[in-house]
Amino acid sequence: MSRSSDPSPQQRPPSVDRLARSLADTGLPHPLLVDAARTAVVEATAAGDPASAGSRARVLAEDTARALLTDVVNASGVLLHTNLGRAPWSPPMGDDRRYTTLEFDLASGSRGSRQDGAPALLARACGAEAAMVVNNCASAVLLVLAALAAGRGVAISRGELVEIGGGFRIPDVMDQSGARLIEVGTTNRTRIDDFSSALASHPDVALTLSVHQSNYRIEGFTETASVADLADLAVPVVADIGSGLLDAACPWLEDGPPSWLAGEPAARQTLEAGAALVTFSGDKLLSGPQAGIIAGQADLVAVCAAHPLARALRPGSLVLRSLQDLALAYLARDGQNIPFWRMATTPVDELRTRAERIAPELAADTVAVPGGGTLPGVEIPSAGLVLAGDRVAELRAGTPPLVARVADDATVLDLRTVHPDDDGIVAAAITGLVPATTPAGPTAHDEA
Ligand SMILES: *Cc1c(COP(=O)(O)O)cnc(C)c1O
């Protein structure tokens, strides 16, 4: 090879190791920086531009850092944002010197049950005899069906054979549990007589299942069998209420239940209506970490707890400790210490005042939603900041990232989902935006 075709030192790509070391300020561990550096060198060499390896490696390393699970400020106005972990919660234990009494009975010094703490408190808070906690509501339904109905029939209305999202389809869960689906009635109308006939013609039915149509509504010519009616039949009713509203009376709220909550099934009232068990999520209206709760008759909860799947679906101490704090807040009727309820019930005037303080010229009334596949169509009056144009990508690129939404070609930052302590972050993010280069002149939103 002739000397003249050798790359000059400036053109030669830097060594992968040296390049990786030059990225140490990103805070990533060395092996990840080596990955970025190696990819950048290969790409830059292939592109005939070895000198670009340095800047390319930095971009790749920053992409890697940004792909890590990280805290964001949720200014979307969606209280239970499915992509942002639904309800906000903070890990309760920041101290790695400590063990916990997860399965230890302090009085006797012998083995205890992890289902004695948070689950018992949650049972107390919704008036159930007993409760247990599993990984999420999908696993709660799976476990209940497997433990109580494997090899037998489960009767359910055709109007409730729903898909909740993320691949949770009742017929598929039923299949996995080993229970046999017995469809009752029609999509829009199912009467209690339909259930009676189904039970008469299928003597092996173990239970009836009532599933809350969480994320959609059937309107018009409709009829459903109530839990109270189902409870009069010869087999237990299991109600998958999904959202985890503990009590329709909301005793943890000074002013009682907000009007937009109307009709949402609650654990206490569903059990009072005669459900043998209810299942619900920990991270929807309950406002805790991802978890699934099975609550109701103690004998049935015990059968679920004794099933081999219970071990596979059990939560760890992080979740149980967080749920314990949450259950104590519910029992103390301290809604201000329960993130979803604090955010959902903040007076709109308070949000307006915060918006005025952040940027008076951008303050506007907005509309928040509960989200998380609960309460479809429900809107909660709110306030925030409205900027012309679509600026959400720039806001997401900030530190910490800020998640806003676009509506009618404007960027909406809703303060209902922002902790007041983060108002300064919102203010700085707005100030930091490069002024939009759109031509001056009236837009549809100048009057808004
Ligand atoms: C959300 C929901 C589920 C699934 O809950 P996960 O906790 O996400 O597993 C199941 N059933 C109903 C009725 C729901 O609303």
Tab-separated table of C-alpha atoms and ligand atoms in Angstrom:
chain	number	residue	atom	x	y	z
A	1	MET	CA	0.000	0.000	0.000
A	2	SER	CA	1.447	3.347	-0.974
A	3	ARG	CA	2.360	5.727	1.752
A	4	SER	CA	0.157	8.492	0.366
A	5	SER	CA	-3.044	6.387	0.795
A	6	ASP	CA	-2.395	5.930	4.536
A	7	PRO	CA	-4.803	8.047	6.553
A	8	SER	CA	-3.071	10.986	8.157
A	9	PRO	CA	-3.094	10.925	11.970
A	10	GLN	CA	-5.989	13.392	11.968
A	11	GLN	CA	-8.002	11.181	9.618
A	12	ARG	CA	-7.370	7.963	11.506
A	13	PRO	CA	-10.207	7.070	13.884
A	14	PRO	CA	-9.205	7.358	17.536
A	15	SER	CA	-8.722	4.150	19.480
A	16	VAL	CA	-11.986	2.777	20.808
A	17	ASP	CA	-10.661	2.746	24.345
A	18	ARG	CA	-9.419	6.344	24.244
A	19	LEU	CA	-12.715	7.482	22.705
A	20	ALA	CA	-14.686	5.636	25.394
A	21	ARG	CA	-12.621	7.317	28.131
A	22	SER	CA	-13.303	10.723	26.631
A	23	LEU	CA	-17.025	10.139	27.258
A	24	ALA	CA	-16.658	9.446	30.995
A	25	ASP	CA	-18.488	12.715	31.813
A	26	THR	CA	-21.749	11.117	30.596
A	27	GLY	CA	-21.701	9.086	33.824
A	28	LEU	CA	-22.219	5.778	32.006
A	29	PRO	CA	-20.152	2.712	32.998
A	30	HIS	CA	-17.115	2.056	30.790
A	31	PRO	CA	-18.476	-1.054	28.969
A	32	LEU	CA	-21.448	0.963	27.651
A	33	LEU	CA	-19.091	3.740	26.505
A	34	VAL	CA	-16.960	1.155	24.709
A	35	ASP	CA	-20.105	-0.039	22.873
A	36	ALA	CA	-20.862	3.528	21.781
A	37	ALA	CA	-17.262	4.203	20.782
A	38	ARG	CA	-16.923	0.974	18.803
A	39	THR	CA	-20.157	1.568	16.881
A	40	ALA	CA	-19.129	5.164	16.169
A	41	VAL	CA	-15.686	4.126	14.867
A	42	VAL	CA	-17.186	1.454	12.591
A	43	GLU	CA	-19.789	3.895	11.250
A	44	ALA	CA	-17.334	6.754	10.780
A	45	THR	CA	-14.815	4.513	9.004
A	46	ALA	CA	-17.512	3.091	6.716
A	47	ALA	CA	-18.623	6.634	5.893
A	48	GLY	CA	-15.051	7.582	4.978
A	49	ASP	CA	-15.064	10.246	7.684
A	50	PRO	CA	-12.963	8.894	10.583
A	51	ALA	CA	-12.819	12.299	12.230
A	52	SER	CA	-16.558	12.182	12.919
A	53	ALA	CA	-16.172	9.191	15.278
A	54	GLY	CA	-15.760	11.427	18.342
A	55	SER	CA	-18.946	13.417	17.923
A	56	ARG	CA	-20.883	10.355	16.777
A	57	ALA	CA	-19.780	8.391	19.857
A	58	ARG	CA	-21.011	11.191	22.111
A	59	VAL	CA	-24.415	11.193	20.411
A	60	LEU	CA	-24.670	7.406	20.828
A	61	ALA	CA	-23.631	7.579	24.495
A	62	GLU	CA	-26.167	10.331	25.174
A	63	ASP	CA	-28.858	8.258	23.433
A	64	THR	CA	-27.958	5.339	25.697
A	65	ALA	CA	-28.179	7.539	28.800
A	66	ARG	CA	-31.543	8.946	27.711
A	67	ALA	CA	-32.940	5.470	27.110
A	68	LEU	CA	-32.486	4.616	30.811
A	69	LEU	CA	-35.518	4.614	33.077
A	70	THR	CA	-35.590	8.167	34.403
A	71	ASP	CA	-37.797	10.593	36.303
A	72	VAL	CA	-39.885	12.982	34.219
A	73	VAL	CA	-42.171	15.899	34.958
A	74	ASN	CA	-45.627	14.909	33.708
A	75	ALA	CA	-47.300	18.044	32.355
A	76	SER	CA	-49.585	16.050	30.054
A	77	GLY	CA	-52.647	16.446	32.269
A	78	VAL	CA	-53.136	12.664	32.177
A	79	LEU	CA	-53.132	11.731	35.860
A	80	LEU	CA	-52.600	7.995	35.353
A	81	HIS	CA	-50.344	8.073	32.288
A	82	THR	CA	-49.986	4.516	31.025
A	83	ASN	CA	-46.547	5.230	29.532
A	84	LEU	CA	-45.295	7.088	32.619
A	85	GLY	CA	-45.953	4.313	35.127
A	86	ARG	CA	-49.606	5.258	35.821
A	87	ALA	CA	-49.809	6.631	39.391
A	88	PRO	CA	-46.723	8.442	40.703
A	89	TRP	CA	-45.126	6.887	43.774
A	90	SER	CA	-41.732	6.999	45.376
A	91	PRO	CA	-39.780	3.967	46.525
A	92	PRO	CA	-40.160	3.969	50.307
A	93	MET	CA	-36.755	2.598	51.272
A	94	GLY	CA	-33.688	4.615	50.418
A	95	ASP	CA	-31.420	2.865	52.862
A	96	ASP	CA	-29.470	-0.263	51.889
A	97	ARG	CA	-28.337	-1.027	55.446
A	98	ARG	CA	-31.794	-2.237	56.401
A	99	TYR	CA	-33.576	-5.528	56.073
A	100	THR	CA	-37.355	-5.697	56.517
A	101	THR	CA	-39.756	-7.993	58.330
A	102	LEU	CA	-41.082	-9.160	54.958
A	103	GLU	CA	-41.687	-12.709	56.222
A	104	PHE	CA	-40.619	-12.416	59.841
A	105	ASP	CA	-42.816	-12.293	62.916
A	106	LEU	CA	-41.085	-9.984	65.402
A	107	ALA	CA	-43.104	-11.268	68.381
A	108	SER	CA	-42.215	-14.943	67.977
A	109	GLY	CA	-39.033	-14.625	65.927
A	110	SER	CA	-40.390	-17.205	63.515
A	111	ARG	CA	-41.494	-17.120	59.927
A	112	GLY	CA	-44.350	-14.783	59.081
A	113	SER	CA	-46.282	-14.148	55.875
A	114	ARG	CA	-45.624	-11.329	53.451
A	115	GLN	CA	-49.391	-11.202	52.957
A	116	ASP	CA	-49.997	-10.106	56.584
A	117	GLY	CA	-49.020	-6.421	56.278
A	118	ALA	CA	-50.248	-4.308	53.366
A	119	PRO	CA	-52.848	-6.851	52.234
A	120	ALA	CA	-54.538	-6.896	55.645
A	121	LEU	CA	-54.582	-3.089	55.768
A	122	LEU	CA	-56.052	-2.880	52.269
A	123	ALA	CA	-58.723	-5.420	53.281
A	124	ARG	CA	-59.525	-3.255	56.297
A	125	ALA	CA	-59.762	-0.139	54.099
A	126	CYS	CA	-62.314	-1.703	51.719
A	127	GLY	CA	-64.253	-3.798	54.224
A	128	ALA	CA	-63.022	-7.183	52.961
A	129	GLU	CA	-62.459	-10.197	55.215
A	130	ALA	CA	-59.045	-10.745	53.670
A	131	ALA	CA	-56.825	-9.688	50.789
A	132	MET	CA	-53.633	-10.675	49.058
A	133	VAL	CA	-51.316	-8.816	46.722
A	134	VAL	CA	-49.839	-10.080	43.454
A	135	ASN	CA	-47.865	-8.532	40.614
A	136	ASN	CA	-50.714	-6.716	38.833
A	137	CYS	CA	-54.448	-6.988	38.216
A	138	ALA	CA	-53.950	-9.262	35.212
A	139	SER	CA	-52.173	-11.766	37.457
A	140	ALA	CA	-54.857	-11.311	40.122
A	141	VAL	CA	-57.521	-12.413	37.614
A	142	LEU	CA	-55.303	-15.238	36.350
A	143	LEU	CA	-54.665	-16.532	39.867
A	144	VAL	CA	-58.311	-16.344	40.924
A	145	LEU	CA	-59.439	-18.268	37.842
A	146	ALA	CA	-56.652	-20.862	38.151
A	147	ALA	CA	-57.207	-21.400	41.869
A	148	LEU	CA	-61.002	-21.433	41.884
A	149	ALA	CA	-62.064	-22.590	38.434
A	150	ALA	CA	-59.342	-24.610	36.639
A	151	GLY	CA	-60.950	-27.449	34.714
A	152	ARG	CA	-64.402	-25.963	35.317
A	153	GLY	CA	-66.635	-23.372	33.708
A	154	VAL	CA	-66.673	-19.618	34.290
A	155	ALA	CA	-69.784	-17.757	33.151
A	156	ILE	CA	-69.292	-14.233	31.823
A	157	SER	CA	-71.418	-11.812	29.805
A	158	ARG	CA	-70.510	-11.438	26.124
A	159	GLY	CA	-70.462	-7.680	26.761
A	160	GLU	CA	-67.550	-8.118	29.166
A	161	LEU	CA	-65.174	-10.230	27.074
A	162	VAL	CA	-62.958	-7.185	26.927
A	163	GLU	CA	-59.410	-6.300	26.043
A	164	ILE	CA	-58.064	-3.915	28.665
A	165	GLY	CA	-54.981	-2.945	26.659
A	166	GLY	CA	-51.441	-4.201	26.484
A	167	GLY	CA	-52.699	-7.622	25.430
A	168	PHE	CA	-54.895	-8.328	28.463
A	169	ARG	CA	-57.881	-10.107	26.933
A	170	ILE	CA	-60.305	-11.868	29.236
A	171	PRO	CA	-60.755	-14.927	26.947
A	172	ASP	CA	-56.963	-15.371	26.712
A	173	VAL	CA	-56.465	-15.063	30.471
A	174	MET	CA	-59.277	-17.563	30.962
A	175	ASP	CA	-57.519	-19.937	28.578
A	176	GLN	CA	-54.209	-19.643	30.426
A	177	SER	CA	-55.890	-20.298	33.773
A	178	GLY	CA	-57.292	-23.634	32.641
A	179	ALA	CA	-60.874	-22.461	33.234
A	180	ARG	CA	-63.471	-22.851	30.494
A	181	LEU	CA	-65.196	-19.762	29.192
A	182	ILE	CA	-68.975	-19.915	29.137
A	183	GLU	CA	-70.328	-16.939	27.209
A	184	VAL	CA	-73.634	-15.581	28.395
A	185	GLY	CA	-76.128	-13.201	26.731
A	186	THR	CA	-75.216	-10.786	23.955
A	187	THR	CA	-72.746	-7.933	23.454
A	188	ASN	CA	-75.193	-5.206	24.459
A	189	ARG	CA	-77.760	-7.022	26.590
A	190	THR	CA	-77.225	-9.731	29.164
A	191	ARG	CA	-79.920	-10.465	31.745
A	192	ILE	CA	-79.698	-12.362	34.996
A	193	ASP	CA	-81.998	-15.010	33.421
A	194	ASP	CA	-79.297	-15.642	30.821
A	195	PHE	CA	-76.930	-16.486	33.675
A	196	SER	CA	-79.500	-18.739	35.377
A	197	SER	CA	-79.970	-20.693	32.135
A	198	ALA	CA	-76.232	-20.956	31.610
A	199	LEU	CA	-75.780	-22.367	35.113
A	200	ALA	CA	-78.634	-24.805	34.580
A	201	SER	CA	-77.141	-26.152	31.366
A	202	HIS	CA	-73.527	-26.165	32.614
A	203	PRO	CA	-73.455	-27.886	36.012
A	204	ASP	CA	-69.648	-27.530	36.283
A	205	VAL	CA	-69.678	-23.727	36.486
A	206	ALA	CA	-67.373	-22.698	39.342
A	207	LEU	CA	-68.084	-18.977	39.372
A	208	THR	CA	-69.477	-16.020	37.513
A	209	LEU	CA	-67.064	-13.292	36.447
A	210	SER	CA	-68.048	-9.658	36.165
A	211	VAL	CA	-65.477	-7.476	34.384
A	212	HIS	CA	-65.568	-3.705	34.478
A	213	GLN	CA	-65.557	-2.262	30.955
A	214	SER	CA	-62.807	0.054	32.115
A	215	ASN	CA	-61.788	1.792	28.925
A	216	TYR	CA	-64.939	1.886	26.837
A	217	ARG	CA	-68.690	2.270	27.106
A	218	ILE	CA	-71.580	0.494	25.440
A	219	GLU	CA	-74.369	3.023	25.084
A	220	GLY	CA	-77.939	2.806	23.882
A	221	PHE	CA	-80.005	-0.390	24.060
A	222	THR	CA	-78.093	-2.090	26.850
A	223	GLU	CA	-78.685	-4.252	29.893
A	224	THR	CA	-76.291	-5.942	32.273
A	225	ALA	CA	-76.681	-8.295	35.216
A	226	SER	CA	-75.622	-6.499	38.386
A	227	VAL	CA	-73.219	-8.013	40.901
A	228	ALA	CA	-76.109	-8.055	43.396
A	229	ASP	CA	-78.223	-10.149	40.994
A	230	LEU	CA	-75.312	-12.468	40.204
A	231	ALA	CA	-74.731	-12.931	43.936
A	232	ASP	CA	-78.161	-14.577	44.220
A	233	LEU	CA	-77.040	-17.428	41.956
A	234	ALA	CA	-75.597	-20.643	43.377
A	235	VAL	CA	-71.914	-19.894	42.577
A	236	PRO	CA	-69.600	-17.140	43.853
A	237	VAL	CA	-69.264	-13.889	41.861
A	238	VAL	CA	-65.785	-12.574	41.146
A	239	ALA	CA	-65.758	-8.915	40.099
A	240	ASP	CA	-62.732	-7.573	38.254
A	241	ILE	CA	-63.266	-3.869	38.978
A	242	GLY	CA	-59.840	-2.942	37.587
A	243	SER	CA	-59.315	0.617	38.709
A	244	GLY	CA	-58.933	0.129	42.460
A	245	LEU	CA	-61.364	2.679	43.839
A	246	LEU	CA	-61.526	1.425	47.448
A	247	ASP	CA	-64.758	3.072	48.548
A	248	ALA	CA	-67.309	5.039	46.480
A	249	ALA	CA	-67.830	7.392	49.449
A	250	CYS	CA	-64.141	8.462	49.274
A	251	PRO	CA	-63.845	9.025	53.047
A	252	TRP	CA	-60.217	10.093	52.460
A	253	LEU	CA	-61.474	13.236	50.707
A	254	GLU	CA	-62.787	16.119	52.808
A	255	ASP	CA	-65.462	16.977	50.245
A	256	GLY	CA	-66.421	13.396	49.443
A	257	PRO	CA	-66.374	11.886	45.966
A	258	PRO	CA	-65.812	14.285	43.042
A	259	SER	CA	-68.711	14.379	40.562
A	260	TRP	CA	-66.618	12.948	37.727
A	261	LEU	CA	-66.209	9.701	39.680
A	262	ALA	CA	-69.893	8.841	39.293
A	263	GLY	CA	-70.563	5.222	38.424
A	264	GLU	CA	-67.023	3.941	38.883
A	265	PRO	CA	-67.284	0.591	40.722
A	266	ALA	CA	-65.636	0.537	44.146
A	267	ALA	CA	-64.254	-2.422	46.086
A	268	ARG	CA	-66.271	-1.845	49.266
A	269	GLN	CA	-69.631	-1.430	47.537
A	270	THR	CA	-68.993	-4.334	45.136
A	271	LEU	CA	-68.258	-6.618	48.092
A	272	GLU	CA	-71.319	-5.290	49.927
A	273	ALA	CA	-73.403	-6.060	46.823
A	274	GLY	CA	-72.373	-9.686	47.234
A	275	ALA	CA	-69.167	-10.242	45.255
A	276	ALA	CA	-67.163	-13.067	46.826
A	277	LEU	CA	-63.936	-11.523	45.533
A	278	VAL	CA	-62.892	-8.320	43.819
A	279	THR	CA	-59.678	-7.820	41.858
A	280	PHE	CA	-58.074	-4.461	41.106
A	281	SER	CA	-54.836	-2.724	40.150
A	282	GLY	CA	-52.482	-1.045	42.604
A	283	ASP	CA	-51.433	1.700	40.204
A	284	LYS	CA	-54.718	3.093	38.894
A	285	LEU	CA	-57.189	4.923	41.172
A	286	LEU	CA	-55.583	3.265	44.218
A	287	SER	CA	-52.530	5.398	43.372
A	288	GLY	CA	-49.749	3.053	44.365
A	289	PRO	CA	-47.068	0.948	42.708
A	290	GLN	CA	-47.783	-1.716	40.105
A	291	ALA	CA	-49.643	-4.464	41.949
A	292	GLY	CA	-52.814	-6.506	41.807
A	293	ILE	CA	-55.119	-6.939	44.793
A	294	ILE	CA	-57.487	-9.840	45.441
A	295	ALA	CA	-59.908	-8.981	48.257
A	296	GLY	CA	-63.008	-10.620	49.693
A	297	GLN	CA	-63.968	-13.863	51.431
A	298	ALA	CA	-61.147	-15.190	53.586
A	299	ASP	CA	-61.645	-18.833	52.544
A	300	LEU	CA	-61.391	-17.989	48.844
A	301	VAL	CA	-58.369	-15.695	49.346
A	302	ALA	CA	-56.718	-18.589	51.215
A	303	VAL	CA	-57.321	-20.946	48.277
A	304	CYS	CA	-55.715	-18.381	45.948
A	305	ALA	CA	-52.760	-17.935	48.304
A	306	ALA	CA	-52.184	-21.698	48.456
A	307	HIS	CA	-52.075	-22.119	44.654
A	308	PRO	CA	-48.583	-22.663	43.161
A	309	LEU	CA	-49.047	-19.634	40.870
A	310	ALA	CA	-49.254	-17.398	43.970
A	311	ARG	CA	-45.547	-17.919	44.544
A	312	ALA	CA	-44.754	-17.000	40.937
A	313	LEU	CA	-46.870	-13.851	41.109
A	314	ARG	CA	-45.901	-12.586	44.553
A	315	PRO	CA	-44.633	-9.014	45.002
A	316	GLY	CA	-41.415	-7.994	46.737
A	317	SER	CA	-40.839	-5.861	49.801
A	318	LEU	CA	-40.504	-2.625	47.806
A	319	VAL	CA	-44.070	-2.922	46.542
A	320	LEU	CA	-45.519	-4.248	49.793
A	321	ARG	CA	-43.899	-1.506	51.844
A	322	SER	CA	-45.185	1.154	49.466
A	323	LEU	CA	-48.699	-0.348	49.528
A	324	GLN	CA	-48.541	-0.454	53.317
A	325	ASP	CA	-47.812	3.302	53.477
A	326	LEU	CA	-50.619	3.874	50.990
A	327	ALA	CA	-53.125	1.748	52.923
A	328	LEU	CA	-52.227	3.613	56.137
A	329	ALA	CA	-52.926	6.927	54.361
A	330	TYR	CA	-56.331	5.617	53.225
A	331	LEU	CA	-57.150	4.420	56.754
A	332	ALA	CA	-56.039	7.800	58.150
A	333	ARG	CA	-58.407	9.422	55.600
A	334	ASP	CA	-55.458	11.442	54.396
A	335	GLY	CA	-56.215	11.995	50.699
A	336	GLN	CA	-53.611	14.763	50.555
A	337	ASN	CA	-50.963	12.071	51.015
A	338	ILE	CA	-52.280	9.964	48.149
A	339	PRO	CA	-50.813	11.344	44.907
A	340	PHE	CA	-53.705	10.658	42.515
A	341	TRP	CA	-56.311	12.092	44.888
A	342	ARG	CA	-54.197	15.099	45.812
A	343	MET	CA	-53.666	15.967	42.135
A	344	ALA	CA	-57.214	15.134	41.052
A	345	THR	CA	-58.824	17.332	43.703
A	346	THR	CA	-56.534	20.371	43.658
A	347	PRO	CA	-58.875	23.373	43.203
A	348	VAL	CA	-58.566	24.800	39.696
A	349	ASP	CA	-57.999	28.283	41.178
A	350	GLU	CA	-54.851	27.012	42.817
A	351	LEU	CA	-53.621	25.728	39.440
A	352	ARG	CA	-54.481	29.075	37.804
A	353	THR	CA	-52.467	30.931	40.451
A	354	ARG	CA	-49.466	28.669	39.818
A	355	ALA	CA	-49.770	29.161	36.051
A	356	GLU	CA	-49.913	32.962	36.478
A	357	ARG	CA	-46.809	32.809	38.619
A	358	ILE	CA	-44.887	30.736	36.052
A	359	ALA	CA	-45.795	32.753	32.925
A	360	PRO	CA	-48.832	35.063	33.097
A	361	GLU	CA	-48.923	35.600	29.330
A	362	LEU	CA	-49.202	31.830	28.714
A	363	ALA	CA	-51.638	30.913	31.519
A	364	ALA	CA	-54.850	29.292	30.298
A	365	ASP	CA	-57.588	26.951	31.410
A	366	THR	CA	-57.045	23.374	30.296
A	367	VAL	CA	-58.663	19.976	30.667
A	368	ALA	CA	-57.058	17.052	32.525
A	369	VAL	CA	-58.156	13.408	32.381
A	370	PRO	CA	-57.869	10.504	34.867
A	371	GLY	CA	-56.226	8.233	32.242
A	372	GLY	CA	-54.897	4.727	32.860
A	373	GLY	CA	-57.809	3.211	30.972
A	374	THR	CA	-60.197	4.339	33.702
A	375	LEU	CA	-63.193	6.656	33.462
A	376	PRO	CA	-63.249	7.099	29.660
A	377	GLY	CA	-64.665	10.436	28.570
A	378	VAL	CA	-64.224	12.009	32.015
A	379	GLU	CA	-62.659	15.478	31.999
A	380	ILE	CA	-61.336	17.360	35.024
A	381	PRO	CA	-61.229	21.163	34.728
A	382	SER	CA	-57.639	22.289	35.024
A	383	ALA	CA	-55.192	25.082	34.292
A	384	GLY	CA	-51.724	25.386	32.871
A	385	LEU	CA	-49.715	27.030	30.139
A	386	VAL	CA	-50.395	27.050	26.421
A	387	LEU	CA	-47.616	27.786	23.905
A	388	ALA	CA	-48.081	28.307	20.176
A	389	GLY	CA	-46.900	25.456	17.983
A	390	ASP	CA	-45.661	21.953	18.726
A	391	ARG	CA	-42.796	22.202	21.230
A	392	VAL	CA	-43.186	18.822	22.921
A	393	ALA	CA	-40.006	17.277	21.482
A	394	GLU	CA	-37.906	20.187	22.793
A	395	LEU	CA	-39.523	19.899	26.224
A	396	ARG	CA	-38.840	16.156	26.273
A	397	ALA	CA	-35.175	16.817	25.495
A	398	GLY	CA	-34.703	18.871	28.683
A	399	THR	CA	-33.229	17.774	32.004
A	400	PRO	CA	-35.369	16.525	33.611
A	401	PRO	CA	-37.516	15.691	30.588
A	402	LEU	CA	-40.920	17.358	30.592
A	403	VAL	CA	-43.875	15.568	28.994
A	404	ALA	CA	-46.480	17.934	27.526
A	405	ARG	CA	-49.225	17.387	24.967
A	406	VAL	CA	-50.216	18.939	21.665
A	407	ALA	CA	-53.760	20.118	21.048
A	408	ASP	CA	-54.930	22.184	18.076
A	409	ASP	CA	-51.371	23.005	17.027
A	410	ALA	CA	-50.530	24.351	20.477
A	411	THR	CA	-48.419	22.885	23.267
A	412	VAL	CA	-50.315	22.393	26.512
A	413	LEU	CA	-48.538	22.094	29.853
A	414	ASP	CA	-51.166	21.046	32.361
A	415	LEU	CA	-50.273	21.821	35.983
A	416	ARG	CA	-52.737	19.344	37.512
A	417	THR	CA	-50.227	16.539	37.028
A	418	VAL	CA	-47.186	18.618	38.047
A	419	HIS	CA	-46.078	18.668	41.675
A	420	PRO	CA	-45.963	22.315	42.874
A	421	ASP	CA	-42.294	21.801	43.785
A	422	ASP	CA	-41.626	21.256	40.056
A	423	ASP	CA	-43.131	24.574	38.927
A	424	GLY	CA	-39.605	26.013	38.764
A	425	ILE	CA	-38.603	23.244	36.343
A	426	VAL	CA	-41.601	24.083	34.150
A	427	ALA	CA	-40.725	27.797	34.241
A	428	ALA	CA	-37.094	27.113	33.328
A	429	ALA	CA	-38.090	24.751	30.526
A	430	ILE	CA	-40.347	27.388	28.968
A	431	THR	CA	-37.717	30.099	29.322
A	432	GLY	CA	-35.166	27.781	27.738
A	433	LEU	CA	-37.196	27.211	24.584
A	434	VAL	CA	-35.763	28.887	21.507
A	435	PRO	CA	-38.393	31.390	20.360
A	436	ALA	CA	-40.547	29.892	17.631
A	437	THR	CA	-39.552	31.061	14.164
A	438	THR	CA	-43.105	31.089	12.868
A	439	PRO	CA	-43.974	34.325	11.087
A	440	ALA	CA	-45.614	36.918	13.296
A	441	GLY	CA	-49.318	37.374	12.832
A	442	PRO	CA	-52.590	36.229	14.307
A	443	THR	CA	-53.055	32.524	14.897
A	444	ALA	CA	-56.113	30.596	15.973
A	445	HIS	CA	-54.809	30.604	19.515
A	446	ASP	CA	-53.982	34.242	20.055
A	447	GLU	CA	-57.373	34.700	21.615
A	448	ALA	CA	-57.210	31.532	23.727
B	1	LIG	C1	-56.526	-2.300	34.116
B	1	LIG	C2	-57.379	-3.487	34.266
B	1	LIG	C3	-56.820	-4.752	34.316
B	1	LIG	C4	-55.345	-4.987	34.187
B	1	LIG	O1	-54.683	-4.430	35.275
B	1	LIG	P1	-53.080	-4.471	35.398
B	1	LIG	O2	-52.839	-4.058	36.795
B	1	LIG	O3	-52.580	-3.531	34.374
B	1	LIG	O4	-52.654	-5.862	35.116
B	1	LIG	C5	-57.656	-5.820	34.477
B	1	LIG	N1	-58.994	-5.662	34.551
B	1	LIG	C6	-59.584	-4.442	34.496
B	1	LIG	C7	-61.064	-4.346	34.592
B	1	LIG	C8	-58.779	-3.302	34.362
B	1	LIG	O5	-59.353	-2.109	34.312
